[in-house]
Amino acid sequence: MNALLALIHARNLEFSRDRSALGWSLVFPLVLIIALALVFDDDQRPLYQIGLVGNTAIPSALQSLEHIEYIHYASLEEAKHKVARHLVDLAIDSQHYWVNPDSNRGYIAEQLVVARLPQLSPESIQGEAVSHVEWLLPGIIGMNMMFSALYGVGYVVVRYRRTGVLKRMQVTPLRPWQFLASQMLSRLGAIVATSVVVFTLVALIFSIDVVGNPLLLLINTTLGGAAMISLGLLVASRTRSEELSNGILNLLSWPMMLLSGIWFSLEGSSPWVRTLADLLPLTHMNDANRAVIIDGAGFFAIAHHLWPLAAITLVSLALASWRFRWQ
């Protein structure tokens, strides 16, 4: 019994003296709860979505209606595509409204528009709704890549440092950037290969057709994986504490779990939520992959997602190499 108590006391002292780990254990849950409350505790969540084509303003007859979210679309084709795939319930301009007769929510939205704006002429659009598995697949694969990239690399490097493996490497001609690049390329090849296998199997089982170019999917997935691995390497570049690295990796992974569009779309969300989500590499990877799979987007249409991923990779690797320590 004395030995057991002594070991418990020793472990408690070790944990309490690791101030960084203790701090993260206290701060992280508080930050997470406050963030969740700010993002999701909204009693005014909209029930229907109406697209506004071009410069169409919200009609005065609809402004008094509550629980409706208005989303602006630059082109009529984009708005019609969203209506056809049930991604918005209805779209309007100054003279027409477009609705998919197969959409249940579109039917309700149409009744509201007909009652409030009888001067608009109806236009019917045909199209199948985006299935749940079709929409969720890029997010689920992205989430799996995120965990593999952050924890698969971060923990390994910290363990190498704690067990003295890096200390032995230090006496060789190996440079930090070479070690980090080897870790990234090794992990990147593994997670991209497994993601391709999973995507192919699910696409075959559920008959999911990729509307766009599959090569773009591969490029975007590779850039997304590289960006997340480089973040894991940056976290692990100096720390020796597994508890601290776990806390920082949690701080990175949980916002991506909630705000990167894995489970639900952020389209039409508050501007500050969207701004925060755009800082996360998983958001760019998920949005670009969905745009290619569902909308058939081309390279230039997703270029604004690709360059942030490349930038995150280069900056994170440069910082990790600069602050890397072998011991």
Coordinates of C-alpha atoms in Angstrom, one line a residue:
M1 CA 0.0 0.0 0.0
N2 CA 2.8 2.4 0.9
A3 CA 4.4 1.7 -2.5
L4 CA 1.1 2.5 -4.3
L5 CA 0.6 5.7 -2.3
A6 CA 4.2 6.7 -3.0
L7 CA 3.8 6.2 -6.8
I8 CA 0.5 8.2 -6.8
H9 CA 2.2 11.0 -4.9
A10 CA 5.2 11.0 -7.3
R11 CA 2.9 11.1 -10.3
N12 CA 0.9 13.9 -8.9
L13 CA 4.0 15.9 -8.2
E14 CA 5.3 15.3 -11.7
F15 CA 2.0 16.5 -13.2
S16 CA 1.7 19.5 -10.9
R17 CA 5.2 20.6 -11.6
D18 CA 4.6 20.5 -15.4
R19 CA 3.0 23.9 -15.4
S20 CA 2.3 24.0 -19.1
A21 CA 0.4 20.7 -19.0
L22 CA -1.5 21.8 -15.9
G23 CA -2.4 25.1 -17.5
W24 CA -3.7 23.4 -20.7
S25 CA -5.8 21.0 -18.6
L26 CA -7.5 24.0 -16.9
V27 CA -7.7 26.4 -19.8
F28 CA -8.6 24.1 -22.7
P29 CA -12.1 22.9 -21.4
L30 CA -13.0 26.5 -20.5
V31 CA -12.0 27.8 -23.9
L32 CA -13.9 25.0 -25.6
I33 CA -17.1 25.5 -23.7
I34 CA -17.1 29.2 -24.2
A35 CA -16.5 28.8 -27.9
L36 CA -19.3 26.2 -28.3
A37 CA -21.7 28.5 -26.4
L38 CA -20.8 31.4 -28.7
V39 CA -21.1 29.5 -31.9
F40 CA -24.1 27.2 -31.3
D41 CA -26.2 28.8 -28.6
D42 CA -28.4 30.6 -31.0
D43 CA -32.2 30.7 -30.5
Q44 CA -32.7 32.5 -33.8
R45 CA -31.4 29.8 -36.1
P46 CA -33.1 30.1 -39.5
L47 CA -35.5 27.4 -40.7
Y48 CA -35.4 28.2 -44.5
Q49 CA -32.8 29.5 -46.9
I50 CA -33.7 31.7 -49.8
G51 CA -31.1 32.7 -52.4
L52 CA -30.9 36.2 -53.8
V53 CA -29.6 36.3 -57.4
G54 CA -27.1 39.0 -58.3
N55 CA -27.8 42.4 -56.8
T56 CA -31.3 41.4 -55.7
A57 CA -32.1 43.0 -52.3
I58 CA -34.3 41.4 -49.7
P59 CA -37.9 42.3 -50.8
S60 CA -39.7 44.5 -48.3
A61 CA -42.6 42.1 -48.2
L62 CA -40.2 39.4 -46.8
Q63 CA -38.3 41.5 -44.4
S64 CA -40.8 41.0 -41.6
L65 CA -40.6 37.2 -41.8
E66 CA -38.4 35.6 -39.2
H67 CA -36.3 32.4 -39.3
I68 CA -35.4 32.9 -43.0
E69 CA -31.8 33.1 -44.1
Y70 CA -30.9 35.0 -47.2
I71 CA -27.8 34.0 -49.2
H72 CA -26.5 36.1 -52.1
Y73 CA -25.3 34.4 -55.3
A74 CA -23.3 36.2 -57.9
S75 CA -24.7 34.3 -60.8
L76 CA -28.1 32.8 -61.7
E77 CA -26.4 29.5 -62.7
E78 CA -24.9 29.1 -59.3
A79 CA -28.2 29.9 -57.6
K80 CA -30.1 27.4 -59.9
H81 CA -27.5 24.7 -59.1
K82 CA -28.0 25.2 -55.4
V83 CA -31.8 25.0 -55.8
A84 CA -31.6 21.9 -58.0
R85 CA -29.4 20.1 -55.5
H86 CA -31.6 21.2 -52.5
L87 CA -28.7 23.2 -51.0
V88 CA -31.1 26.2 -50.7
D89 CA -34.8 26.1 -50.6
L90 CA -35.6 28.7 -53.2
A91 CA -34.0 31.5 -55.2
I92 CA -35.5 34.8 -56.3
D93 CA -34.6 37.9 -58.4
S94 CA -36.8 40.9 -59.1
Q95 CA -39.0 39.1 -61.6
H96 CA -38.8 35.3 -61.0
Y97 CA -38.4 32.7 -58.3
W98 CA -36.9 29.2 -58.8
V99 CA -37.9 26.2 -56.9
N100 CA -37.3 22.4 -57.1
P101 CA -40.8 20.7 -56.9
D102 CA -39.1 17.6 -55.3
S103 CA -37.9 19.7 -52.3
N104 CA -40.2 19.6 -49.3
R105 CA -38.6 22.6 -47.8
G106 CA -38.8 24.3 -51.1
Y107 CA -42.6 23.8 -51.2
I108 CA -43.0 25.6 -47.9
A109 CA -40.7 28.4 -48.9
E110 CA -42.7 28.7 -52.2
Q111 CA -45.9 29.2 -50.3
L112 CA -44.4 32.1 -48.4
V113 CA -43.1 33.7 -51.5
V114 CA -46.4 33.3 -53.4
A115 CA -48.3 34.8 -50.5
R116 CA -45.9 37.8 -50.1
L117 CA -44.7 38.3 -53.6
P118 CA -47.5 37.3 -56.0
Q119 CA -45.9 39.3 -58.9
L120 CA -43.0 36.9 -59.2
S121 CA -43.3 34.3 -61.9
P122 CA -42.4 30.7 -61.0
E123 CA -39.6 28.7 -62.6
S124 CA -39.3 25.0 -61.9
I125 CA -35.8 23.3 -61.6
Q126 CA -35.2 19.6 -61.6
G127 CA -32.4 17.9 -59.8
E128 CA -31.6 15.3 -57.2
A129 CA -30.8 16.3 -53.6
V130 CA -27.3 15.9 -52.5
S131 CA -27.3 12.7 -50.4
H132 CA -26.1 12.7 -46.8
V133 CA -23.3 10.3 -47.6
E134 CA -22.3 12.4 -50.6
W135 CA -22.0 15.5 -48.5
L136 CA -20.5 13.9 -45.4
L137 CA -17.8 11.8 -47.2
P138 CA -15.3 14.6 -47.8
G139 CA -15.7 15.8 -44.2
I140 CA -15.3 12.4 -42.6
I141 CA -12.2 11.6 -44.7
G142 CA -10.8 15.1 -43.8
M143 CA -11.4 14.5 -40.1
N144 CA -9.6 11.1 -40.3
M145 CA -6.7 12.8 -42.1
M146 CA -6.6 15.6 -39.5
F147 CA -6.2 13.2 -36.5
S148 CA -3.6 11.1 -38.4
A149 CA -1.7 14.2 -39.4
L150 CA -1.7 16.0 -36.1
Y151 CA -1.4 13.2 -33.6
G152 CA 0.4 10.7 -35.8
V153 CA 3.3 13.1 -36.3
G154 CA 3.3 15.3 -33.2
Y155 CA 3.3 12.4 -30.6
V156 CA 6.0 10.5 -32.6
V157 CA 8.4 13.5 -32.6
V158 CA 7.8 14.2 -28.9
R159 CA 8.4 10.6 -28.0
Y160 CA 11.6 10.6 -30.1
R161 CA 12.8 13.6 -28.0
R162 CA 11.9 12.1 -24.7
T163 CA 13.5 8.7 -25.4
G164 CA 16.7 10.3 -26.7
V165 CA 16.3 9.2 -30.3
L166 CA 16.6 12.8 -31.5
K167 CA 19.7 13.4 -29.3
R168 CA 21.5 10.5 -31.1
M169 CA 20.4 12.0 -34.5
Q170 CA 21.9 15.3 -33.5
V171 CA 25.5 13.9 -33.8
T172 CA 24.8 13.0 -37.5
P173 CA 25.0 15.5 -40.4
L174 CA 21.2 15.4 -40.4
R175 CA 19.6 18.9 -40.4
P176 CA 16.3 19.8 -38.8
W177 CA 14.5 20.5 -42.0
Q178 CA 15.6 17.2 -43.4
F179 CA 14.3 15.3 -40.4
L180 CA 11.0 17.3 -40.5
A181 CA 10.6 16.8 -44.3
S182 CA 11.1 13.1 -43.9
Q183 CA 8.4 12.9 -41.2
M184 CA 6.0 14.9 -43.3
L185 CA 6.5 13.0 -46.6
S186 CA 6.3 9.6 -45.0
R187 CA 3.1 10.5 -43.1
L188 CA 1.6 12.4 -46.1
G189 CA 2.0 9.4 -48.4
A190 CA 0.3 7.1 -45.9
I191 CA -2.7 9.3 -45.2
V192 CA -3.3 10.3 -48.9
A193 CA -3.1 6.6 -50.0
T194 CA -5.5 5.5 -47.3
S195 CA -7.9 8.4 -48.1
V196 CA -7.9 7.5 -51.8
V197 CA -8.8 3.9 -50.9
V198 CA -11.6 4.8 -48.5
F199 CA -13.0 7.4 -50.9
T200 CA -13.0 4.9 -53.8
L201 CA -14.7 2.1 -51.8
V202 CA -17.4 4.4 -50.5
A203 CA -18.0 6.0 -53.9
L204 CA -18.4 2.5 -55.4
I205 CA -20.7 1.3 -52.6
F206 CA -23.0 4.3 -52.6
S207 CA -22.7 5.2 -56.3
I208 CA -21.2 8.6 -55.8
D209 CA -20.2 10.4 -59.0
V210 CA -17.5 13.0 -58.9
V211 CA -18.8 15.8 -61.1
G212 CA -15.4 17.5 -61.3
N213 CA -11.9 16.4 -62.1
P214 CA -10.6 13.6 -59.7
L215 CA -7.1 14.9 -60.1
L216 CA -8.1 18.1 -58.4
L217 CA -9.4 16.1 -55.5
L218 CA -6.0 14.4 -55.2
I219 CA -4.1 17.8 -55.4
N220 CA -6.3 19.4 -52.8
T221 CA -6.2 16.4 -50.5
T222 CA -2.4 16.3 -50.7
L223 CA -2.1 20.0 -49.9
G224 CA -4.6 19.7 -47.1
G225 CA -2.7 16.8 -45.6
A226 CA 0.6 18.6 -45.9
A227 CA -0.8 21.7 -44.2
M228 CA -2.1 19.7 -41.2
I229 CA 1.1 17.6 -40.9
S230 CA 3.2 20.7 -40.9
L231 CA 1.0 22.1 -38.0
G232 CA 1.7 18.9 -36.1
L233 CA 5.4 19.3 -36.7
L234 CA 5.3 22.9 -35.6
V235 CA 3.7 21.9 -32.3
A236 CA 6.2 19.1 -31.7
S237 CA 9.3 21.1 -32.8
R238 CA 10.3 22.1 -29.2
T239 CA 8.2 20.5 -26.5
R240 CA 9.3 17.5 -24.5
S241 CA 6.0 17.2 -22.6
E242 CA 3.4 14.8 -24.0
E243 CA 0.7 16.4 -21.9
L244 CA 1.5 19.9 -23.3
S245 CA 1.6 18.7 -26.9
N246 CA -1.7 16.9 -26.3
G247 CA -3.3 20.1 -25.1
I248 CA -2.1 22.1 -28.0
L249 CA -3.1 19.5 -30.5
N250 CA -6.6 19.4 -28.9
L251 CA -6.7 23.2 -29.2
L252 CA -6.0 22.8 -32.9
S253 CA -8.2 19.8 -33.7
W254 CA -11.4 20.7 -31.8
P255 CA -12.1 23.9 -33.7
M256 CA -11.5 22.0 -36.9
M257 CA -13.9 19.3 -35.8
L258 CA -16.6 21.9 -35.1
L259 CA -16.0 24.7 -37.7
S260 CA -14.5 23.1 -40.7
G261 CA -17.8 21.8 -42.2
I262 CA -17.4 18.1 -41.2
W263 CA -20.9 17.6 -39.9
F264 CA -22.9 20.7 -41.2
S265 CA -22.5 23.6 -43.6
L266 CA -21.4 27.0 -42.4
E267 CA -23.0 28.7 -45.4
G268 CA -24.9 31.7 -44.1
S269 CA -23.3 31.5 -40.6
S270 CA -22.2 34.7 -38.8
P271 CA -19.3 36.5 -40.4
W272 CA -17.0 36.1 -37.4
V273 CA -17.6 32.3 -37.4
R274 CA -16.8 32.1 -41.1
T275 CA -13.7 34.2 -40.6
L276 CA -12.5 31.9 -37.8
A277 CA -13.3 28.8 -39.9
D278 CA -11.3 30.2 -42.9
L279 CA -8.2 30.2 -40.7
L280 CA -8.3 26.4 -40.4
P281 CA -6.7 24.2 -43.1
L282 CA -9.4 21.6 -42.8
T283 CA -12.1 24.1 -43.8
H284 CA -10.3 24.9 -47.1
M285 CA -9.8 21.2 -47.9
N286 CA -13.4 20.2 -47.2
D287 CA -14.9 23.2 -49.1
A288 CA -12.7 22.6 -52.1
N289 CA -13.3 18.8 -52.2
R290 CA -17.1 19.3 -51.9
A291 CA -17.0 22.0 -54.6
V292 CA -15.2 19.5 -57.0
I293 CA -17.4 16.5 -56.1
I294 CA -20.8 18.2 -55.9
D295 CA -20.5 21.3 -58.1
G296 CA -17.8 20.2 -60.6
A297 CA -15.6 23.2 -59.7
G298 CA -12.4 23.6 -61.7
F299 CA -8.9 24.7 -60.6
F300 CA -9.5 28.4 -60.7
A301 CA -12.8 28.0 -58.8
I302 CA -11.0 26.4 -55.9
A303 CA -7.7 28.3 -56.2
H304 CA -8.7 30.5 -53.2
H305 CA -8.6 27.3 -51.1
L306 CA -5.4 25.9 -52.5
W307 CA -3.0 28.8 -51.9
P308 CA -3.9 29.1 -48.1
L309 CA -3.1 25.4 -47.7
A310 CA 0.3 25.8 -49.5
A311 CA 1.0 28.9 -47.4
I312 CA 0.2 27.2 -44.1
T313 CA 2.5 24.3 -45.1
L314 CA 5.5 26.5 -46.0
V315 CA 5.2 28.9 -43.0
S316 CA 4.7 26.1 -40.5
L317 CA 7.6 24.0 -41.8
A318 CA 9.8 27.1 -41.9
L319 CA 8.9 27.9 -38.3
A320 CA 9.3 24.3 -37.1
S321 CA 12.8 24.1 -38.7
W322 CA 13.8 27.4 -37.2
R323 CA 12.7 26.6 -33.6
F324 CA 13.4 22.8 -33.7
R325 CA 15.5 21.4 -30.9
W326 CA 17.0 17.9 -30.7
Q327 CA 16.8 17.6 -26.9

